[in-house]
Tab-separated table of C-alpha atoms and ligand atoms in Angstrom:
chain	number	residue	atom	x	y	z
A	1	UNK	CA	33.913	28.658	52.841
A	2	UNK	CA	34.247	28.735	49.050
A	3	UNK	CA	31.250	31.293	49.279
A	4	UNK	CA	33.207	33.543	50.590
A	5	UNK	CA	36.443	33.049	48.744
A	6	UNK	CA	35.365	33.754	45.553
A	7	UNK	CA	33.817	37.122	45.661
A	8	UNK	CA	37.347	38.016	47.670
A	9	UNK	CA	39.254	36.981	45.117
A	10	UNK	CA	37.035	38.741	43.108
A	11	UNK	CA	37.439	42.300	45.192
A	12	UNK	CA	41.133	41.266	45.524
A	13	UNK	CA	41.566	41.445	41.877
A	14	UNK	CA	39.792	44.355	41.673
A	15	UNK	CA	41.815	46.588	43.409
A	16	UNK	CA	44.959	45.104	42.459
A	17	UNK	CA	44.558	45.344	38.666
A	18	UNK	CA	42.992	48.995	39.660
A	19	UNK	CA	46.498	49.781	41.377
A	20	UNK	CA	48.267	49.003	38.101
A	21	UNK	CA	45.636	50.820	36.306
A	22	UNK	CA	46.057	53.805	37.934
A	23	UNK	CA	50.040	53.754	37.777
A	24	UNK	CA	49.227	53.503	33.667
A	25	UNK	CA	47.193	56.175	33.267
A	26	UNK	CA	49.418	58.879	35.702
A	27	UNK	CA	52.729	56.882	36.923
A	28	UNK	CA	53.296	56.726	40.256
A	29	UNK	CA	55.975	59.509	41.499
A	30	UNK	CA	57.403	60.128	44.541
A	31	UNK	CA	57.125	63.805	46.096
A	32	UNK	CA	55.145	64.315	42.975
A	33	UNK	CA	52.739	67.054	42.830
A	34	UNK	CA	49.400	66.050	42.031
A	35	UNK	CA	47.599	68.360	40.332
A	36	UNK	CA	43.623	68.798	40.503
A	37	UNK	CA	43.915	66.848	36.729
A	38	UNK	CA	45.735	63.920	38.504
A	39	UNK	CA	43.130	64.054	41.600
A	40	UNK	CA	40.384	63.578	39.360
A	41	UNK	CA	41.853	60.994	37.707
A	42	UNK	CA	43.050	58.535	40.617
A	43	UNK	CA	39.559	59.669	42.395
A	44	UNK	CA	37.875	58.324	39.230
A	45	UNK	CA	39.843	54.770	39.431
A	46	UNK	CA	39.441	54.472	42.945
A	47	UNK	CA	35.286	55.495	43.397
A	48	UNK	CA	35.416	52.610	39.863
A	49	UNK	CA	37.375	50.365	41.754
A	50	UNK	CA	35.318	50.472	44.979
A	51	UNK	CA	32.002	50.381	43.374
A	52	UNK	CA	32.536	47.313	41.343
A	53	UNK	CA	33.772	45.309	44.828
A	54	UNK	CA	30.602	46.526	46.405
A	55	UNK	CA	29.107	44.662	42.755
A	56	UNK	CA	30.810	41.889	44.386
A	57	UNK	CA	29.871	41.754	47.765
A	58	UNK	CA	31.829	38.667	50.022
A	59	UNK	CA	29.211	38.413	52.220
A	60	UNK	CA	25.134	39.585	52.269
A	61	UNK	CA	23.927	38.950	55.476
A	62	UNK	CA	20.057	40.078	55.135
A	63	UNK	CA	21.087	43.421	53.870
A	64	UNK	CA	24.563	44.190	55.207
A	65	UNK	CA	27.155	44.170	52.403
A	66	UNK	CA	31.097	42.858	53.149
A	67	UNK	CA	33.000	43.807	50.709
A	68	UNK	CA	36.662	45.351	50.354
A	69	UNK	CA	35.546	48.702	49.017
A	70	UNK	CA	37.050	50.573	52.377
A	71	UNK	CA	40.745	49.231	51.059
A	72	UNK	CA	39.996	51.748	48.127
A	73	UNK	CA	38.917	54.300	50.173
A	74	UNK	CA	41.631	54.221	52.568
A	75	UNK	CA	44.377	53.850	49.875
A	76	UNK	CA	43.110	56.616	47.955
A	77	UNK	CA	42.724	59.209	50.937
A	78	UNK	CA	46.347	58.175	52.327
A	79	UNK	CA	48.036	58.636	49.049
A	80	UNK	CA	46.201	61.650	47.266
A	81	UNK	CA	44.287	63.726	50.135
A	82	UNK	CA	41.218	64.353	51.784
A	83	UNK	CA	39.639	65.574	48.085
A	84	UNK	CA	40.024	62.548	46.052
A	85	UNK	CA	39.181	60.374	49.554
A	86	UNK	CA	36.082	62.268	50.000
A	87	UNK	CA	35.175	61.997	46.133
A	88	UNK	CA	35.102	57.922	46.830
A	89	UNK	CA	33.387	57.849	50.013
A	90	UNK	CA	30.603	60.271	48.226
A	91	UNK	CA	30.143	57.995	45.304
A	92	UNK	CA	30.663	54.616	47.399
A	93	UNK	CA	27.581	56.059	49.684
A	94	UNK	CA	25.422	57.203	46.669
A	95	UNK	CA	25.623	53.450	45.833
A	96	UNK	CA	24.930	51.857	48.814
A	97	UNK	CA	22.242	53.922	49.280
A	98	UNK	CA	20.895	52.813	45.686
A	99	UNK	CA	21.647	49.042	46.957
A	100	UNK	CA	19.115	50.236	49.566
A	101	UNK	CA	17.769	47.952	53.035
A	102	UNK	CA	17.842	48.535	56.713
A	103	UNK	CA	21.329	49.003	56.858
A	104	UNK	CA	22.093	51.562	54.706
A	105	UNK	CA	23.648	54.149	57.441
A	106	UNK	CA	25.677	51.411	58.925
A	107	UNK	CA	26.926	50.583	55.089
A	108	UNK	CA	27.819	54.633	55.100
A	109	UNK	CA	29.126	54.976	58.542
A	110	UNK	CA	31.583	52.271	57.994
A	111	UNK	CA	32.746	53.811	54.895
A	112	UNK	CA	33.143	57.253	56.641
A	113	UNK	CA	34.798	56.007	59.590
A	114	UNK	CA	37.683	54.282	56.877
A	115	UNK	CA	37.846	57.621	55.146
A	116	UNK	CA	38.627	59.592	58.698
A	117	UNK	CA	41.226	57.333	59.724
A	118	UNK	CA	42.697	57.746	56.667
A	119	UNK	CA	42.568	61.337	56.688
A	120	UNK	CA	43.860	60.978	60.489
A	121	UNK	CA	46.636	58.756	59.688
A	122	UNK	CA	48.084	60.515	56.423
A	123	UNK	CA	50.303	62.833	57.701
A	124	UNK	CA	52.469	59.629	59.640
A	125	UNK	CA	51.742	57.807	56.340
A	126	UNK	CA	53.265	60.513	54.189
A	127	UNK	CA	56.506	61.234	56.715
A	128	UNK	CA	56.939	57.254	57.997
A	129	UNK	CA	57.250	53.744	56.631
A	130	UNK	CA	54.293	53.592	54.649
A	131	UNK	CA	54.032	49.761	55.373
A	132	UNK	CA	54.125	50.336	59.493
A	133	UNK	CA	51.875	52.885	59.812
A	134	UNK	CA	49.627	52.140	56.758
A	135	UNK	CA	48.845	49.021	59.266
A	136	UNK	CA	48.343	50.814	62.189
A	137	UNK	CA	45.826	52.717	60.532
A	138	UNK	CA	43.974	49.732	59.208
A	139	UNK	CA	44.211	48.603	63.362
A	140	UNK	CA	42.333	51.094	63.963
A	141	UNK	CA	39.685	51.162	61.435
A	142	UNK	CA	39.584	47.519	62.342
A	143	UNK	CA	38.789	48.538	66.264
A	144	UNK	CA	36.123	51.077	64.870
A	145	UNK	CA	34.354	48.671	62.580
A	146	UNK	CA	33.954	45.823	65.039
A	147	UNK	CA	32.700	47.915	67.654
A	148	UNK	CA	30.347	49.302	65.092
A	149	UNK	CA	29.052	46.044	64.112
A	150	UNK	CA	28.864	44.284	67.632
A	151	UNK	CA	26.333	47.164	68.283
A	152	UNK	CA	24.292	47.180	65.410
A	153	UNK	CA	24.119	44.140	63.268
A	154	UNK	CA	23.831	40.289	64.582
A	155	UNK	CA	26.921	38.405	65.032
A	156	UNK	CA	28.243	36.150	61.734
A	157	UNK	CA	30.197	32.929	61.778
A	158	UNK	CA	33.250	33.826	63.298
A	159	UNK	CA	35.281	32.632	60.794
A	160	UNK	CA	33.645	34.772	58.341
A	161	UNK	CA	34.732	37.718	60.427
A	162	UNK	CA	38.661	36.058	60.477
A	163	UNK	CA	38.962	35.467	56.990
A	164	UNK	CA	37.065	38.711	56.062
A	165	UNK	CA	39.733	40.788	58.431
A	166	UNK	CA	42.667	39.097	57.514
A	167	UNK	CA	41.765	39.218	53.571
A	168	UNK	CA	41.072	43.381	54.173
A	169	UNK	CA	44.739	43.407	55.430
A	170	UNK	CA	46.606	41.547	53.406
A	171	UNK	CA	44.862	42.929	50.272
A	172	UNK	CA	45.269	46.668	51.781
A	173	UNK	CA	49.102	45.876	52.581
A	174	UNK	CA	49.769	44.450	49.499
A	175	UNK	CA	48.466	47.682	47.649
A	176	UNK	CA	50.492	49.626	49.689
A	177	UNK	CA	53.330	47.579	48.804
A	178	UNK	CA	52.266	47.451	44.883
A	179	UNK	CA	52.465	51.569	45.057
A	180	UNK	CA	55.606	51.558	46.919
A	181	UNK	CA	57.055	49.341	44.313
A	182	UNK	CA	56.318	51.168	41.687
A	183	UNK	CA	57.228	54.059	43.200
A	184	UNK	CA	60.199	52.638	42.943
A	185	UNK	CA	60.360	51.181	39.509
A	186	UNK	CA	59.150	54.581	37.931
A	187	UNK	CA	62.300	56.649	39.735
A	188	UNK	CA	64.459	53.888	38.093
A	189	UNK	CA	63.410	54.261	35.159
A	190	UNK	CA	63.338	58.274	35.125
A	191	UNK	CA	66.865	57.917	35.798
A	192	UNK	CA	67.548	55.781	33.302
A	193	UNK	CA	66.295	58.156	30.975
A	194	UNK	CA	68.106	60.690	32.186
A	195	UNK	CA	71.500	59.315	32.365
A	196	UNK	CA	71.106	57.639	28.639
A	197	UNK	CA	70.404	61.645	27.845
A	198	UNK	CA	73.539	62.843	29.739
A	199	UNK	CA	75.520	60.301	27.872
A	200	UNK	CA	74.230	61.186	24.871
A	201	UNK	CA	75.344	64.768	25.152
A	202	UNK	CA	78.443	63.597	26.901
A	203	UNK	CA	79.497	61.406	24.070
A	204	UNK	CA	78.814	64.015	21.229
A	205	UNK	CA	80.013	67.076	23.589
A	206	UNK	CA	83.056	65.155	23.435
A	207	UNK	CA	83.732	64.042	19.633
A	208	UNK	CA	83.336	67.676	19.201
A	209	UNK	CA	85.659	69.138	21.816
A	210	UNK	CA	88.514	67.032	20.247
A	211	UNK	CA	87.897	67.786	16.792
A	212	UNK	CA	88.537	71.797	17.833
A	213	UNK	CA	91.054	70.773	19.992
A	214	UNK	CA	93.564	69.503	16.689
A	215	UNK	CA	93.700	72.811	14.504
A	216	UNK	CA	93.681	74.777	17.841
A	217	UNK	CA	96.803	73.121	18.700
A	218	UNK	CA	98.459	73.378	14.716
A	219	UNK	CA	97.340	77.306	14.927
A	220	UNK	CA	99.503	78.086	18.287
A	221	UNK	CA	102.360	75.619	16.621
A	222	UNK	CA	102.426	78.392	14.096
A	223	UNK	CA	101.748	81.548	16.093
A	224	UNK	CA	104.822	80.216	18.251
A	225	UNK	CA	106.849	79.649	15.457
A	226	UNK	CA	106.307	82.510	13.955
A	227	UNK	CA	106.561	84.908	16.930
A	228	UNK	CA	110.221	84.088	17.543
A	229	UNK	CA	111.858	85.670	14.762
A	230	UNK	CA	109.204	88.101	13.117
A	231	UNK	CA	109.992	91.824	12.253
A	232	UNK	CA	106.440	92.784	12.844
A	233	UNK	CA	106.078	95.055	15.666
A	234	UNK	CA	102.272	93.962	16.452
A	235	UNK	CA	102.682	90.179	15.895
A	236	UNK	CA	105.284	90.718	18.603
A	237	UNK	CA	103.453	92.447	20.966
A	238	UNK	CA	99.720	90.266	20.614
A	239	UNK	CA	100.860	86.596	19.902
A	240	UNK	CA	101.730	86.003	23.924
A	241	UNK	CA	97.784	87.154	24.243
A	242	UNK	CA	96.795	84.944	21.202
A	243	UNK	CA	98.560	82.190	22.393
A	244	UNK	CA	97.013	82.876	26.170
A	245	UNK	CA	93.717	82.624	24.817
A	246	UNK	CA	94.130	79.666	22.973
A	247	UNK	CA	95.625	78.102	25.782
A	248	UNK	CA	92.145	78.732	27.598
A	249	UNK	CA	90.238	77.949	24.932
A	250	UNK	CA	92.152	74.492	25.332
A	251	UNK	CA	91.383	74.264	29.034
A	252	UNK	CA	87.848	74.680	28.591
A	253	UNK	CA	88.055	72.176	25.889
A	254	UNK	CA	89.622	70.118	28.356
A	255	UNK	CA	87.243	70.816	31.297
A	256	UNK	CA	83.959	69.647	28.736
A	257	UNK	CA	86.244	66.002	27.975
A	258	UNK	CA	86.619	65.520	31.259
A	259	UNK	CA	82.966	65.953	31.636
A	260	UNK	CA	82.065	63.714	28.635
A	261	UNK	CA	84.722	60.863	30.271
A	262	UNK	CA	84.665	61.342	33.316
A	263	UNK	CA	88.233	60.758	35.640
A	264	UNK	CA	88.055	57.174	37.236
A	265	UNK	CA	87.232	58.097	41.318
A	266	UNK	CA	88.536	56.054	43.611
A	267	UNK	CA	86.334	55.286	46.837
A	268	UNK	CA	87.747	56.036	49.566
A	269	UNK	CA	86.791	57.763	53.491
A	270	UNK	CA	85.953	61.310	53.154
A	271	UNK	CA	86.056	63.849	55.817
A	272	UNK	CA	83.194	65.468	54.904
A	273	UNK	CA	83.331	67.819	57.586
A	274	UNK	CA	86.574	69.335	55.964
A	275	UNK	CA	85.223	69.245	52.429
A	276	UNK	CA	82.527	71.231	53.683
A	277	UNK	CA	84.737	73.662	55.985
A	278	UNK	CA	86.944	74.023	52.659
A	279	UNK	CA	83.787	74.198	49.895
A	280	UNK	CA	82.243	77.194	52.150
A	281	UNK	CA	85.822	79.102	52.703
A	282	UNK	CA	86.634	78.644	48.856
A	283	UNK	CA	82.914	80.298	48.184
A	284	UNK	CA	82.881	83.034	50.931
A	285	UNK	CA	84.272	85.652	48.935
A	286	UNK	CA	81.795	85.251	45.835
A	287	UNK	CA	79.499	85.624	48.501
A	288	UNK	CA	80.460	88.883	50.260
A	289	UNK	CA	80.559	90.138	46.388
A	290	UNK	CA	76.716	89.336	46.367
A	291	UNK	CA	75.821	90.198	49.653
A	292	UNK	CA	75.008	86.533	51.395
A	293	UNK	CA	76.016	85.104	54.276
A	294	UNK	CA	76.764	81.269	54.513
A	295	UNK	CA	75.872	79.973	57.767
A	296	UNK	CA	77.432	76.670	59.037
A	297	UNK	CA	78.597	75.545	62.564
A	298	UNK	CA	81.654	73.195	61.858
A	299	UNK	CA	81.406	69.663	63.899
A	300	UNK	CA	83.775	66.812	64.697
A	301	UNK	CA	85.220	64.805	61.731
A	302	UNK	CA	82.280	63.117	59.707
A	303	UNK	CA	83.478	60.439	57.230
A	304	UNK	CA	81.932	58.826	54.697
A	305	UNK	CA	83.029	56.719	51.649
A	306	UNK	CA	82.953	58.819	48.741
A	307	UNK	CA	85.728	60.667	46.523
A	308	UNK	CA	87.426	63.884	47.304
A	309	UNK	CA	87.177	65.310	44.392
A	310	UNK	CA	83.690	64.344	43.636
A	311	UNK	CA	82.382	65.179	46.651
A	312	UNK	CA	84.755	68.554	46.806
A	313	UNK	CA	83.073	69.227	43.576
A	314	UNK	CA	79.368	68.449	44.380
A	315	UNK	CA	79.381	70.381	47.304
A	316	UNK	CA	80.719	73.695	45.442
A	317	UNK	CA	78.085	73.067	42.507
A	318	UNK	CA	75.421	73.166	44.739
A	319	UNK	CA	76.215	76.392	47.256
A	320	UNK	CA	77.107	78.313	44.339
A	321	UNK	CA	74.162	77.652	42.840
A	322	UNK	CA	72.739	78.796	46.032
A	323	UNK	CA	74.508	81.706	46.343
A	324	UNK	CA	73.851	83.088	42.672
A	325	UNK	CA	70.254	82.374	43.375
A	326	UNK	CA	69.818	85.304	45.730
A	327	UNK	CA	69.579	88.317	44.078
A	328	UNK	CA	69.939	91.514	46.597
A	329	UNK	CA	70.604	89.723	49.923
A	330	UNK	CA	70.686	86.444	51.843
A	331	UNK	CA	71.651	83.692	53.469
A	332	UNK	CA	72.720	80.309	52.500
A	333	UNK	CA	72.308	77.928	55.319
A	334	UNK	CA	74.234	74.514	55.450
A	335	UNK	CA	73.632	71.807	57.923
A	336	UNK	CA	74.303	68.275	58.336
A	337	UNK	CA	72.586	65.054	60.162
A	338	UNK	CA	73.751	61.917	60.662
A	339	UNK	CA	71.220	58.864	60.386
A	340	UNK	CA	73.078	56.172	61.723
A	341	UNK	CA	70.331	54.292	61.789
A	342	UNK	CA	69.895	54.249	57.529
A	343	UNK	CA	73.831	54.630	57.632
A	344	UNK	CA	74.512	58.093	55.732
A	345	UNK	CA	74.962	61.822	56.482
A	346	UNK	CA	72.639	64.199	54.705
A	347	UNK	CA	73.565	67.722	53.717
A	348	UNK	CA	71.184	70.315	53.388
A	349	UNK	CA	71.880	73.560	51.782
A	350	UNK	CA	69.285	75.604	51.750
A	351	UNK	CA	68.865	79.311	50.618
A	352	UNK	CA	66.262	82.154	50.105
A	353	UNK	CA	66.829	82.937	47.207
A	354	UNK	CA	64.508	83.504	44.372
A	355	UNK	CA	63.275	79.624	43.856
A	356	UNK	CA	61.651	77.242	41.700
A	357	UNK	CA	58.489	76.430	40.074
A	358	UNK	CA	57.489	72.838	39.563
A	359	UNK	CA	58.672	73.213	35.904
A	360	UNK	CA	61.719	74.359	36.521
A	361	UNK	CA	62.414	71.853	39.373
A	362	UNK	CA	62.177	68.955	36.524
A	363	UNK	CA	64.683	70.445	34.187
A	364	UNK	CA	67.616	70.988	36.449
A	365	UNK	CA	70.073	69.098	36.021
A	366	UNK	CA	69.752	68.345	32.670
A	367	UNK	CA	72.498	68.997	30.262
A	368	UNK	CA	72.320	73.223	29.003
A	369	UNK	CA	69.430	74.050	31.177
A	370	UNK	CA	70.023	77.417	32.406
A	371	UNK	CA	68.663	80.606	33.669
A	372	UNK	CA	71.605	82.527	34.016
A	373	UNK	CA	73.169	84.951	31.196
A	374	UNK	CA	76.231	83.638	32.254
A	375	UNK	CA	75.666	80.124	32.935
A	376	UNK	CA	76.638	76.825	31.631
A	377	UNK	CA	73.642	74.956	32.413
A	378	UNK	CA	76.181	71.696	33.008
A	379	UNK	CA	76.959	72.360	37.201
A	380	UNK	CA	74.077	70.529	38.269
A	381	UNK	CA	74.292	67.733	35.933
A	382	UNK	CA	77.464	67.572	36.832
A	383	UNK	CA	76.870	67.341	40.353
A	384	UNK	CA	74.013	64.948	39.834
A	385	UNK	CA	76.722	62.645	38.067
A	386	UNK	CA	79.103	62.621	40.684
A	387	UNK	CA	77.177	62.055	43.654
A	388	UNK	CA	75.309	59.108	41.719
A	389	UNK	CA	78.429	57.393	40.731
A	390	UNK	CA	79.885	57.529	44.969
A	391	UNK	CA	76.689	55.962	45.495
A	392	UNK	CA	75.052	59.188	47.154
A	393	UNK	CA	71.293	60.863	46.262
A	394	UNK	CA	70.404	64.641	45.871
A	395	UNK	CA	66.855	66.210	46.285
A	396	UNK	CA	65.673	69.356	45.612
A	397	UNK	CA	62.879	70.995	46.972
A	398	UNK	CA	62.049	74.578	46.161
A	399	UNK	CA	59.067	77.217	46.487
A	400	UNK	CA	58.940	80.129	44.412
A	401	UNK	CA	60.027	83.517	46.057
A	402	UNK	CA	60.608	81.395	49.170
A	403	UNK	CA	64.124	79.569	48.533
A	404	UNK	CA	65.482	76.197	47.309
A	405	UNK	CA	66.781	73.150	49.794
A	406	UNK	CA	69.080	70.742	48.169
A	407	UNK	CA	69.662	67.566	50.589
A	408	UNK	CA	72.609	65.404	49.764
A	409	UNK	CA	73.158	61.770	51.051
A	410	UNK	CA	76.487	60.400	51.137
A	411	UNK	CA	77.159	56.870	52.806
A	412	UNK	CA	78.760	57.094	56.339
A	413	UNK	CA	82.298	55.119	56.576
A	414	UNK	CA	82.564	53.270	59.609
B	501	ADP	P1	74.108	77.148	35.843
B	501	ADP	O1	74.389	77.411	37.293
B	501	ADP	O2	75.288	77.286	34.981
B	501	ADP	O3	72.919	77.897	35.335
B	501	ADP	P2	73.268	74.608	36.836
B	501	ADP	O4	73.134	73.278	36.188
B	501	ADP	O5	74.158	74.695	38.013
B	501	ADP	O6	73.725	75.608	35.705
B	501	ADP	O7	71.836	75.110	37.231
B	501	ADP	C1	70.798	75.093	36.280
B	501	ADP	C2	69.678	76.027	36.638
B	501	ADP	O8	68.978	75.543	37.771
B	501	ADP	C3	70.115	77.420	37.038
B	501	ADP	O9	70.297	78.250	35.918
B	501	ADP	C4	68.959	77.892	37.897
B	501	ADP	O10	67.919	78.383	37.126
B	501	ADP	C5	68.469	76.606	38.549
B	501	ADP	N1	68.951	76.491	39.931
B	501	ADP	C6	69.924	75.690	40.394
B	501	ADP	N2	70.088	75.812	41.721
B	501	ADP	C7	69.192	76.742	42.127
B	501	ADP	C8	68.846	77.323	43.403
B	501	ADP	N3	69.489	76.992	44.533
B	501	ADP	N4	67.828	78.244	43.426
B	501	ADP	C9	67.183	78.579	42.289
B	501	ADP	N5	67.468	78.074	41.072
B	501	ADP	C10	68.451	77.169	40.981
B	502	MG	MG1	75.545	76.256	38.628
């Protein structure tokens, strides 16, 4: 028994320190696009990763090989595609044909059959709990690879086979698990990042929007004062305009504090359904001026826990957004679904407008990013803020030339 142990603690490590590894060298993101750069790379680790388990195999019988090198295979084909899987499986069989005996095109069937059901299985895997049907597919491989070893190769100790099948599983779950993890951990810490950065601005945004704000406010002292019992024709006749403007001057000063420190919220149930009804109505007319339509069939009440204002103000950052990103003509659609199951509504407002590359897609929503002559470059990290701090998430997906869809979670209020 401890012959077999050791190598598969041996493979085990392997592929767990070559999960870390690969999370070093590219971090793991989710929706992330990986590039031909990043293929090559996690392809690399993987075909490394799989080749040194097959250096330690669990188990030569004669000249069949046991070893874990499938987990790799399968891991890398579920998470990065049919190119990097097929990269592995080339360079696993180019060994195990160097390793050489009788059973070298069982050795490469086996390894071919794990990279199919991978392949098979990846499109559940990508749109499913990765856990769930990451198992199901290793049920299946498991179904192949007996089959194809009762007919071709004699018959081990049977609890060779049990701890060899149950090792392969738990080792190939707990990968899955490792990536999902970090998947996680890395979207933490991105949004760390990113709200130290909004803070940053916020704070300094904010030092300097009061320090205008005090000789704004001595300067229309004055102009008042001075307006009331002046001889001069054209003093007269400007200062209410002076003192108009400076008056909006101080309201946008006012609209940046409020950005910088933000108002307390208070959580409370939301009809979404009329914040929506009331965000698309409010928005029509800017609209019409630009020639889209804003599709939306109303429903019953929806409520969720979440702030008025916040979620009033979300909502009309986003379709706006939307509607300034069509240029001749379009349409902004809105819908809703409610996952009771996960407990929240999600909003999607999608438009046709002129898109987003990848690059762009990263920098919204950070603070002054904007393509717009007339923009502020502060909506979406405003709306990013806001939807965060009621507990809700935003995603954006967009294609360039195609359209953007921004999908907004809130938490359902029972
Ligand atoms: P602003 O609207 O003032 O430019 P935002 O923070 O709201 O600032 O948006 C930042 C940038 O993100 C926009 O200038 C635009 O380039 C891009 N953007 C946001 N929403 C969309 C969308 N629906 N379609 C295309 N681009 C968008
Ligand atoms: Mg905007």
């Amino acid at each position: 028994m401890l012959s077999i142990i050791k190598p598969l603690i041996v493979n085990i490590t392997i592929l767990f320190s070559f999960a870390f590894n690969a999370n070093m060298f590219i971090p793991f993101q989710r929706n992330m696009n990986i590039t031909f750069k990043y293929k090559i790379v996690y392809s690399i680790i993987g075909a490394f990763g799989a080749l040194l388990c097959m250096a330690y195999p669990i188990e030569t019988l004669g000249e069949t090989n046991f070893d874990l090198r499938m987990v790799a295979i399968m891991i890398i084909t579920l998470y990065t595609g049919w190119a990097s899987g097929l990269f592995v499986v080339i360079i696993v069989s180019i060994m195990r044909f160097i390793i050489g005996g009788s059973f070298i095109h069982i050795g490469i069937i086996v390894s071919v059959s794990a990279y199919l059901i991978a392949l098979l299985f990846r499109k559940k895997f990508k749109s499913s709990n990765r856990l769930i049907s990451g198992a199901l597919a290793a049920f299946t491989y498991f179904g192949i690879y007996i089959i194809l070893l009762y007919f071709n190769i004699a018959f081990l100790k049977l609890s060779f086979y049990i701890t060899y099948f149950i090792a392969f599983f738990i080792t190939y779950l707990a990968i899955i698990f490792i990536i999902e993890t970090l998947l996680e951990r890395n979207k933490q810490f991105d949004e760390m990042v990113y709200l130290d950065k909004l803070t940053t601005t916020g704070q300094m945004a904010a030092s300097i929007a009061h320090e205008i704000r005090n000789p704004i406010t001595t300067v229309r002292g004055f102009i008042q004062f001075m307006q009331k019992d002046t001889k001069d024709e054209t003093l007269k006749q400007f200062s209410p305009l002076i003192l108009e403007e400076l008056d909006r001057t101080n309201q946008i000063i006012t609209n940046y504090l409020t950005l910088a420190k933000p108002e307390s919220f208070e959580m409370k149930t939301v009809n979404i359904e009329e914040v929506l009804m009331d965000s698309i109505s409010l928005l029509r007319p800017l609209g019409n001026l630009s020639n889209v339509t804003i599709e939306y069939v109303p429903t019953d009440p929806i409520y969720i826990r979440g702030d008025l204002q916040y979620t009033k103000q979300s909502l009309l950052n986003i379709i706006k957004n939307a509607i300034e990103s069509i240029e001749t003509q379009g349409v902004v659609k809105i819908s809703k679904y409610v996952n009771t199951q996960l407990g929240i509504v999600t909003i999607t407002i999608k438009d046709n407008g002129k898109g987003m590359t990848k690059e762009e897609l990263k920098q919204i929503g950070l603070p002054f990013y904007t393509t717009k002559t007339k923009g502020t470059g502060l909506g979406s990290m405003i709306t990013n803020r806001l939807i965060r701090q009621i507990g809700g998430t935003i995603d954006y997906e967009s294609e360039v030339g195609k359209g953007t869809t921004v999908s907004v979670s809130f938490k359902l209020d029972y």
